[in-house]
């Protein structure tokens, strides 16, 4: 039985990071009986089901849940909620989710107010033609000022907040009102005809160890049923549907998915490339006429090389990447080889957190040990012969004599901060070659708009911003254009041998400082060896910074008797294991974390 | 004393797991009992365990016996006698082989020492640990310097051979203070000394205190200086290091400990004792139950307190050989290592380490750590074992 359109509400929960989206989702699931008290017991943010999400307390992947809600008017509605991530690196997940539904719950922390991603996400929702319910969360906190924040929402965002719902997602206070507001204020699907040919949006897909590829769809017209042969209109791939069903959030099989609804299908899909998010799914024998507009593909902004620690794991890495790519269409990879690291992949990410998370997932979910090289943005090289080429990897930089100009990507950043930290943040932006575009006030907070080179932002700008502002500033950005820059390639030499995985392009004026900080960092990251190790930064043949790791002087077990041998051997075996996580450069072993840790510049 | 023929040998180790009090730095298998220990029962259990071991090793000639602990000087001389008799009943014990007993200076009484001597003990190793009372108190020891010196005198009178232990690199210990104490110790020493840098072992009271920053131990640089000083002073005094922490007049090395470091065979009898010997054609490891009374019960019920007896793979043996052998000034026999590891050392790595002055070849068959290499031996072994 399909739910009539009038009784369906599809919505995303959007907010700045940590404003309580996933916690609100918990409460909504609980109130609608999606999970009972026992199943919720002791759990928080049940939709954050990856280990990595639980550990970091953040949502990485959007999740969809179908709930049945009996409203005050006695009618039962089907609610499809999508919990989205808040971190700027995952903005693509948000934009996709918004495209698949008609309404949004805009959650705003009533103690913090409007933040940079609040703005970025709500503008996206408005762009997607959404009706918006404003939810002021965390009213249980002593610092909460819901009335003031309500005004702020109206003032800064310019939307009507007169019907805003005030809640505590943590205690559950006010959450029933959210459900009523969803039914009253959000629209049902705008179109949907069960008799028309099948037209469904491929919202997401991921790989499940037991079921294979699972595809999340939003049906527009027609009905999706088990046994149907479907066709992906973009890729042309055809598959018979094996299972259909819903997430409640438990995975429940159902006979069909009707118009206006979200659900999942499985269809023994083998090819990663066959399930492209944003594609239109139709029935092969009775196709729809017009495909949906599709999503704008995600633009990777940071690239780095990922190499297996053990060269024998290369094929495993390739297949793991294929599977992970199914889970996360916003990351890309292609094979590369490096003199020092052997065979691996050059991968594109939406940001540094995204990079860290993909690396960690590859290591944990697929049991691989990886080395990540220095992340880099995509440079554009204007060659002396007039040609233009992209540079994803500083190690591949051609002879400088052949290059006429190097262009680098710039972003426009929006930063919201309490006035107190404005000075520090202005200095940070200035140090990072920023150009101020605007400075205005949102209540007592400054809203700063800056143009910045992406390369100055990617590595640790966010961390620095957080530390300067004691966590109070928020930040959002988008790519704008490419601009020419006075960039040079800086190489790092460890024990007199160049380590290509650490070479990078830097602005000439910043080179010396960066070189110095990098050498200092490496000094801390590379363990002492039995001999001293010089670390140098160089531009061309010129050394611009150097540090020395002194030789180890004392490392010997004082007493060792017959009975200790087993213990000592086990220790040695562990040490050997540990060494596998290091990379040998000449005589020096560099721990794999060093490659990425070294680039977090700290106080610069 | 018998001449050292350089062979690894076959040693018998007996563990007495009781102490009068537990020292705060100690992670040995030692336990404090407030009821008297039934020594006859333990002696009987040692006897049974040994008979079982004898089945496994076959007939062999013993090169040394060592009664370690815990505090073996809490054993009655009769108990020691019974245990030594049991060794002789199972294996061939030639006259005059080294028979050592570890003694704490506190539990000394002249009559006991004479009793041990009569039972066959010919060497004692005294846990002196420090030659100043403040540090002895810090180390939680039950004796003072006067008692320690009395024990040394008495032991010299009664036993043909004597060694004692000191723990240095104590909190705030300066080079000058240690040098003075060390010279004093050399004055009292016979022909053997064990000089250990204080190690903070996990699970001990010192571990928690150290972590809580209640005291600090010398940093690696200072520790290295103390170590180098120790090497120089002892060598000048004719007691050079023959192992990382052990010093002897040449020829007076501890035969028993040489067996460990030369990676020879030994049986381990008693709670928590380890053994390594060839059984059939395979080298095996035995590990006994650690808890004294549980060990006793296991022997009484099952005839053995051994809880695990794995066979070593040959590369595990190679690693162990390296770990133990490079502790010795005489180093290792390269062929023996290569045969076990089924590979040689990487020539490039080896020549680099040589060039760095960390290892050196002796003739064309042995390899040893230099003095600089000894200070970083753990790193050196990890590098060579790769
Ligand atoms: N006091 C209080 N804390 C809350 C409330 N709602 C959420 N929190 C806490 O705020 C933190 C963030 O909550 P989440 O639900 O994970 O936030 P989120 O918006 O999903 O975060 P991202 O997915 O990472 O963007 C958690 O520690 C919650 O326990 C609330 O109403 N009151
Ligand atoms: C088997 S132990 C104990 C012998 C005897 N029970 C005693 O304490 O005198 C042998 C020696 O190891 C040394 N030792 C024990 N624990 C140590 C530690 N944590 N750090 C350095 N040396 C230690 C002591 O010098 C001790 O005498
Ligand atoms: S006397 Fe020896 S074995 Fe006993 S606790 Fe002290 S150091 Fe350990
Ligand atoms: Mg979340």
mmCIF file of C-alpha atoms in Angstrom, chain A residues 261-482:
data_model
loop_
_atom_site.group_PDB
_atom_site.id
_atom_site.type_symbol
_atom_site.label_atom_id
_atom_site.label_comp_id
_atom_site.label_asym_id
_atom_site.label_seq_id
_atom_site.Cartn_x
_atom_site.Cartn_y
_atom_site.Cartn_z
ATOM 1 C CA UNK A 261 8.699 7.966 -0.874
ATOM 2 C CA UNK A 262 12.260 7.092 0.045
ATOM 3 C CA UNK A 263 13.409 3.482 0.169
ATOM 4 C CA UNK A 264 16.241 1.145 -0.650
ATOM 5 C CA UNK A 265 16.766 -1.442 -3.335
ATOM 6 C CA UNK A 266 19.354 -4.142 -3.867
ATOM 7 C CA UNK A 267 20.028 -5.632 -7.263
ATOM 8 C CA UNK A 268 23.333 -7.523 -7.226
ATOM 9 C CA UNK A 269 25.073 -4.500 -8.634
ATOM 10 C CA UNK A 270 28.730 -5.208 -9.275
ATOM 11 C CA UNK A 271 30.012 -2.153 -11.019
ATOM 12 C CA UNK A 272 30.781 0.828 -8.873
ATOM 13 C CA UNK A 273 30.440 3.081 -11.859
ATOM 14 C CA UNK A 274 26.854 1.943 -12.429
ATOM 15 C CA UNK A 275 25.387 3.708 -9.423
ATOM 16 C CA UNK A 276 26.033 7.380 -9.843
ATOM 17 C CA UNK A 277 24.361 9.563 -7.254
ATOM 18 C CA UNK A 278 21.873 11.912 -8.843
ATOM 19 C CA UNK A 279 21.156 9.496 -11.681
ATOM 20 C CA UNK A 280 17.556 8.736 -12.644
ATOM 21 C CA UNK A 281 16.259 5.207 -12.240
ATOM 22 C CA UNK A 282 13.463 4.068 -14.507
ATOM 23 C CA UNK A 283 11.809 0.839 -15.579
ATOM 24 C CA UNK A 284 13.587 -0.669 -18.543
ATOM 25 C CA UNK A 285 10.466 -1.727 -20.440
ATOM 26 C CA UNK A 286 8.468 1.425 -19.740
ATOM 27 C CA UNK A 287 10.954 4.243 -19.309
ATOM 28 C CA UNK A 288 10.137 7.760 -18.268
ATOM 29 C CA UNK A 289 10.577 10.418 -20.879
ATOM 30 C CA UNK A 290 12.770 12.926 -19.133
ATOM 31 C CA UNK A 291 15.543 12.209 -16.702
ATOM 32 C CA UNK A 292 15.922 14.350 -13.593
ATOM 33 C CA UNK A 293 18.406 17.180 -13.647
ATOM 34 C CA UNK A 294 20.962 15.210 -11.612
ATOM 35 C CA UNK A 295 23.400 16.553 -9.082
ATOM 36 C CA UNK A 296 26.322 18.771 -9.666
ATOM 37 C CA UNK A 297 29.306 16.454 -9.258
ATOM 38 C CA UNK A 298 31.394 17.027 -6.142
ATOM 39 C CA UNK A 299 34.606 18.950 -6.828
ATOM 40 C CA UNK A 300 37.572 17.521 -4.971
ATOM 41 C CA UNK A 301 39.695 20.349 -3.617
ATOM 42 C CA UNK A 302 42.496 18.531 -1.843
ATOM 43 C CA UNK A 303 44.615 15.790 -3.304
ATOM 44 C CA UNK A 304 47.059 13.438 -1.722
ATOM 45 C CA UNK A 305 48.698 10.140 -2.474
ATOM 46 C CA UNK A 306 47.658 7.054 -0.522
ATOM 47 C CA UNK A 307 50.089 4.162 -0.590
ATOM 48 C CA UNK A 308 49.970 0.770 1.084
ATOM 49 C CA UNK A 309 52.630 0.363 3.749
ATOM 50 C CA UNK A 310 53.078 -3.156 2.498
ATOM 51 C CA UNK A 311 53.428 -3.128 -1.292
ATOM 52 C CA UNK A 312 51.674 -6.509 -1.429
ATOM 53 C CA UNK A 313 48.446 -4.806 -0.313
ATOM 54 C CA UNK A 314 48.128 -2.747 -3.469
ATOM 55 C CA UNK A 315 45.345 -4.849 -5.010
ATOM 56 C CA UNK A 316 43.473 -4.923 -1.721
ATOM 57 C CA UNK A 317 43.748 -1.166 -1.596
ATOM 58 C CA UNK A 318 42.368 -0.860 -5.095
ATOM 59 C CA UNK A 319 39.315 -2.945 -4.266
ATOM 60 C CA UNK A 320 38.806 -1.195 -0.928
ATOM 61 C CA UNK A 321 38.846 2.150 -2.685
ATOM 62 C CA UNK A 322 36.255 0.923 -5.146
ATOM 63 C CA UNK A 323 33.985 -0.130 -2.313
ATOM 64 C CA UNK A 324 34.481 3.011 -0.319
ATOM 65 C CA UNK A 325 33.856 5.128 -3.363
ATOM 66 C CA UNK A 326 30.417 3.503 -3.485
ATOM 67 C CA UNK A 327 29.809 4.840 0.000
ATOM 68 C CA UNK A 328 31.168 8.197 -0.803
ATOM 69 C CA UNK A 329 30.840 9.515 -4.302
ATOM 70 C CA UNK A 330 32.675 12.687 -3.389
ATOM 71 C CA UNK A 331 36.064 11.078 -3.248
ATOM 72 C CA UNK A 332 38.023 10.163 -6.356
ATOM 73 C CA UNK A 333 41.151 8.170 -7.055
ATOM 74 C CA UNK A 334 43.543 7.231 -9.786
ATOM 75 C CA UNK A 335 46.696 5.165 -9.798
ATOM 76 C CA UNK A 336 50.058 6.772 -9.254
ATOM 77 C CA UNK A 337 53.619 5.681 -8.637
ATOM 78 C CA UNK A 338 56.207 7.292 -6.440
ATOM 79 C CA UNK A 339 59.936 6.693 -6.293
ATOM 80 C CA UNK A 340 59.897 6.294 -2.538
ATOM 81 C CA UNK A 341 56.484 4.797 -1.959
ATOM 82 C CA UNK A 342 55.903 2.502 -4.914
ATOM 83 C CA UNK A 343 52.407 1.936 -6.306
ATOM 84 C CA UNK A 344 49.463 3.778 -4.857
ATOM 85 C CA UNK A 345 46.676 6.174 -5.675
ATOM 86 C CA UNK A 346 46.319 9.898 -6.006
ATOM 87 C CA UNK A 347 43.021 10.715 -4.351
ATOM 88 C CA UNK A 348 40.810 13.768 -4.348
ATOM 89 C CA UNK A 349 38.860 14.937 -1.280
ATOM 90 C CA UNK A 350 36.513 17.701 -0.253
ATOM 91 C CA UNK A 351 38.747 18.829 2.564
ATOM 92 C CA UNK A 352 41.303 17.688 5.078
ATOM 93 C CA UNK A 353 38.821 16.136 7.484
ATOM 94 C CA UNK A 354 37.384 14.218 4.573
ATOM 95 C CA UNK A 355 40.884 13.014 3.735
ATOM 96 C CA UNK A 356 41.551 11.902 7.295
ATOM 97 C CA UNK A 357 38.275 10.090 7.443
ATOM 98 C CA UNK A 358 38.716 8.236 4.195
ATOM 99 C CA UNK A 359 42.179 7.193 5.236
ATOM 100 C CA UNK A 360 40.931 6.018 8.595
ATOM 101 C CA UNK A 361 38.023 4.133 7.069
ATOM 102 C CA UNK A 362 40.284 2.394 4.577
ATOM 103 C CA UNK A 363 42.528 1.348 7.421
ATOM 104 C CA UNK A 364 39.792 0.195 9.745
ATOM 105 C CA UNK A 365 37.104 -1.191 7.538
ATOM 106 C CA UNK A 366 39.493 -2.878 5.144
ATOM 107 C CA UNK A 367 42.334 -3.569 7.521
ATOM 108 C CA UNK A 368 44.975 -1.754 5.489
ATOM 109 C CA UNK A 369 48.022 0.196 6.592
ATOM 110 C CA UNK A 370 48.440 3.352 4.572
ATOM 111 C CA UNK A 371 50.789 6.232 4.086
ATOM 112 C CA UNK A 372 49.327 9.584 3.086
ATOM 113 C CA UNK A 373 51.571 12.058 1.317
ATOM 114 C CA UNK A 374 51.431 15.815 1.770
ATOM 115 C CA UNK A 375 48.009 17.063 0.696
ATOM 116 C CA UNK A 376 47.973 19.518 -2.147
ATOM 117 C CA UNK A 377 45.398 21.623 -3.924
ATOM 118 C CA UNK A 378 45.090 21.547 -7.713
ATOM 119 C CA UNK A 379 47.393 24.063 -9.341
ATOM 120 C CA UNK A 380 47.115 25.247 -12.884
ATOM 121 C CA UNK A 381 50.362 25.581 -14.769
ATOM 122 C CA UNK A 382 50.488 27.972 -17.672
ATOM 123 C CA UNK A 383 53.338 26.645 -19.763
ATOM 124 C CA UNK A 384 55.819 28.695 -21.713
ATOM 125 C CA UNK A 385 54.455 27.181 -24.912
ATOM 126 C CA UNK A 386 50.999 28.492 -24.049
ATOM 127 C CA UNK A 387 49.540 25.154 -22.936
ATOM 128 C CA UNK A 388 47.784 24.776 -19.593
ATOM 129 C CA UNK A 389 48.073 21.738 -17.358
ATOM 130 C CA UNK A 390 46.766 20.771 -13.940
ATOM 131 C CA UNK A 391 49.161 19.815 -11.191
ATOM 132 C CA UNK A 392 47.739 17.479 -8.545
ATOM 133 C CA UNK A 393 51.033 16.402 -7.096
ATOM 134 C CA UNK A 394 53.937 18.756 -6.361
ATOM 135 C CA UNK A 395 56.345 15.904 -7.011
ATOM 136 C CA UNK A 396 55.270 16.007 -10.665
ATOM 137 C CA UNK A 397 56.180 19.649 -11.118
ATOM 138 C CA UNK A 398 57.896 20.133 -14.477
ATOM 139 C CA UNK A 399 61.109 22.082 -14.957
ATOM 140 C CA UNK A 400 60.444 25.667 -13.779
ATOM 141 C CA UNK A 401 62.013 27.011 -16.964
ATOM 142 C CA UNK A 402 59.093 25.603 -18.917
ATOM 143 C CA UNK A 403 56.481 27.264 -16.735
ATOM 144 C CA UNK A 404 55.253 30.752 -17.506
ATOM 145 C CA UNK A 405 52.928 31.096 -14.538
ATOM 146 C CA UNK A 406 51.402 29.090 -11.738
ATOM 147 C CA UNK A 407 47.792 29.683 -10.802
ATOM 148 C CA UNK A 408 46.191 28.540 -7.592
ATOM 149 C CA UNK A 409 42.572 28.138 -6.493
ATOM 150 C CA UNK A 410 40.998 30.842 -4.320
ATOM 151 C CA UNK A 411 37.991 30.631 -2.080
ATOM 152 C CA UNK A 412 35.555 33.010 -0.548
ATOM 153 C CA UNK A 413 35.336 32.402 3.181
ATOM 154 C CA UNK A 414 32.640 33.596 5.562
ATOM 155 C CA UNK A 415 33.632 33.749 9.195
ATOM 156 C CA UNK A 416 31.361 34.597 12.107
ATOM 157 C CA UNK A 417 33.059 35.490 15.338
ATOM 158 C CA UNK A 418 32.474 37.248 18.634
ATOM 159 C CA UNK A 419 34.038 40.677 18.431
ATOM 160 C CA UNK A 420 36.758 39.829 20.970
ATOM 161 C CA UNK A 421 38.569 37.544 18.583
ATOM 162 C CA UNK A 422 38.250 39.706 15.514
ATOM 163 C CA UNK A 423 41.787 41.063 15.785
ATOM 164 C CA UNK A 424 43.363 37.626 15.952
ATOM 165 C CA UNK A 425 41.294 36.351 13.067
ATOM 166 C CA UNK A 426 42.071 39.338 10.864
ATOM 167 C CA UNK A 427 45.733 38.699 11.486
ATOM 168 C CA UNK A 428 45.326 35.015 10.649
ATOM 169 C CA UNK A 429 43.593 35.855 7.365
ATOM 170 C CA UNK A 430 46.197 38.471 6.560
ATOM 171 C CA UNK A 431 49.032 36.042 7.294
ATOM 172 C CA UNK A 432 47.408 33.597 4.949
ATOM 173 C CA UNK A 433 47.443 36.118 2.105
ATOM 174 C CA UNK A 434 43.753 36.901 2.500
ATOM 175 C CA UNK A 435 42.001 39.854 0.914
ATOM 176 C CA UNK A 436 39.171 41.279 2.925
ATOM 177 C CA UNK A 437 35.914 41.556 0.987
ATOM 178 C CA UNK A 438 33.492 42.577 3.694
ATOM 179 C CA UNK A 439 33.089 43.131 7.397
ATOM 180 C CA UNK A 440 29.666 43.589 8.940
ATOM 181 C CA UNK A 441 27.943 42.860 12.207
ATOM 182 C CA UNK A 442 25.331 40.299 13.127
ATOM 183 C CA UNK A 443 24.191 41.456 16.524
ATOM 184 C CA UNK A 444 27.343 41.461 18.611
ATOM 185 C CA UNK A 445 29.229 39.249 16.229
ATOM 186 C CA UNK A 446 31.380 40.178 13.331
ATOM 187 C CA UNK A 447 30.753 38.598 9.966
ATOM 188 C CA UNK A 448 33.930 38.609 8.007
ATOM 189 C CA UNK A 449 34.157 37.814 4.323
ATOM 190 C CA UNK A 450 37.612 37.079 2.953
ATOM 191 C CA UNK A 451 39.102 35.858 -0.267
ATOM 192 C CA UNK A 452 41.891 33.417 0.478
ATOM 193 C CA UNK A 453 44.136 31.062 -1.468
ATOM 194 C CA UNK A 454 42.801 27.557 -0.828
ATOM 195 C CA UNK A 455 46.299 26.272 -0.242
ATOM 196 C CA UNK A 456 46.573 28.487 2.840
ATOM 197 C CA UNK A 457 43.307 27.215 4.221
ATOM 198 C CA UNK A 458 43.271 23.529 3.519
ATOM 199 C CA UNK A 459 45.772 22.306 6.058
ATOM 200 C CA UNK A 460 45.053 23.852 9.374
ATOM 201 C CA UNK A 461 43.182 27.101 8.952
ATOM 202 C CA UNK A 462 40.139 25.678 10.644
ATOM 203 C CA UNK A 463 42.119 24.414 13.630
ATOM 204 C CA UNK A 464 43.831 27.765 13.991
ATOM 205 C CA UNK A 465 40.576 29.629 13.741
ATOM 206 C CA UNK A 466 39.072 27.466 16.446
ATOM 207 C CA UNK A 467 42.003 27.964 18.738
ATOM 208 C CA UNK A 468 42.235 31.722 18.233
ATOM 209 C CA UNK A 469 38.532 32.108 18.928
ATOM 210 C CA UNK A 470 38.407 29.499 21.710
ATOM 211 C CA UNK A 471 35.991 27.562 19.537
ATOM 212 C CA UNK A 472 33.553 30.433 19.032
ATOM 213 C CA UNK A 473 34.252 31.366 15.427
ATOM 214 C CA UNK A 474 32.575 29.466 12.643
ATOM 215 C CA UNK A 475 33.660 29.153 9.082
ATOM 216 C CA UNK A 476 32.325 28.281 5.681
ATOM 217 C CA UNK A 477 33.771 28.599 2.219
ATOM 218 C CA UNK A 478 33.319 27.896 -1.441
ATOM 219 C CA UNK A 479 35.701 27.899 -4.380
ATOM 220 C CA UNK A 480 35.658 31.002 -6.546
ATOM 221 C CA UNK A 481 38.452 31.219 -9.124
ATOM 222 C CA UNK A 482 42.082 30.655 -10.036
#
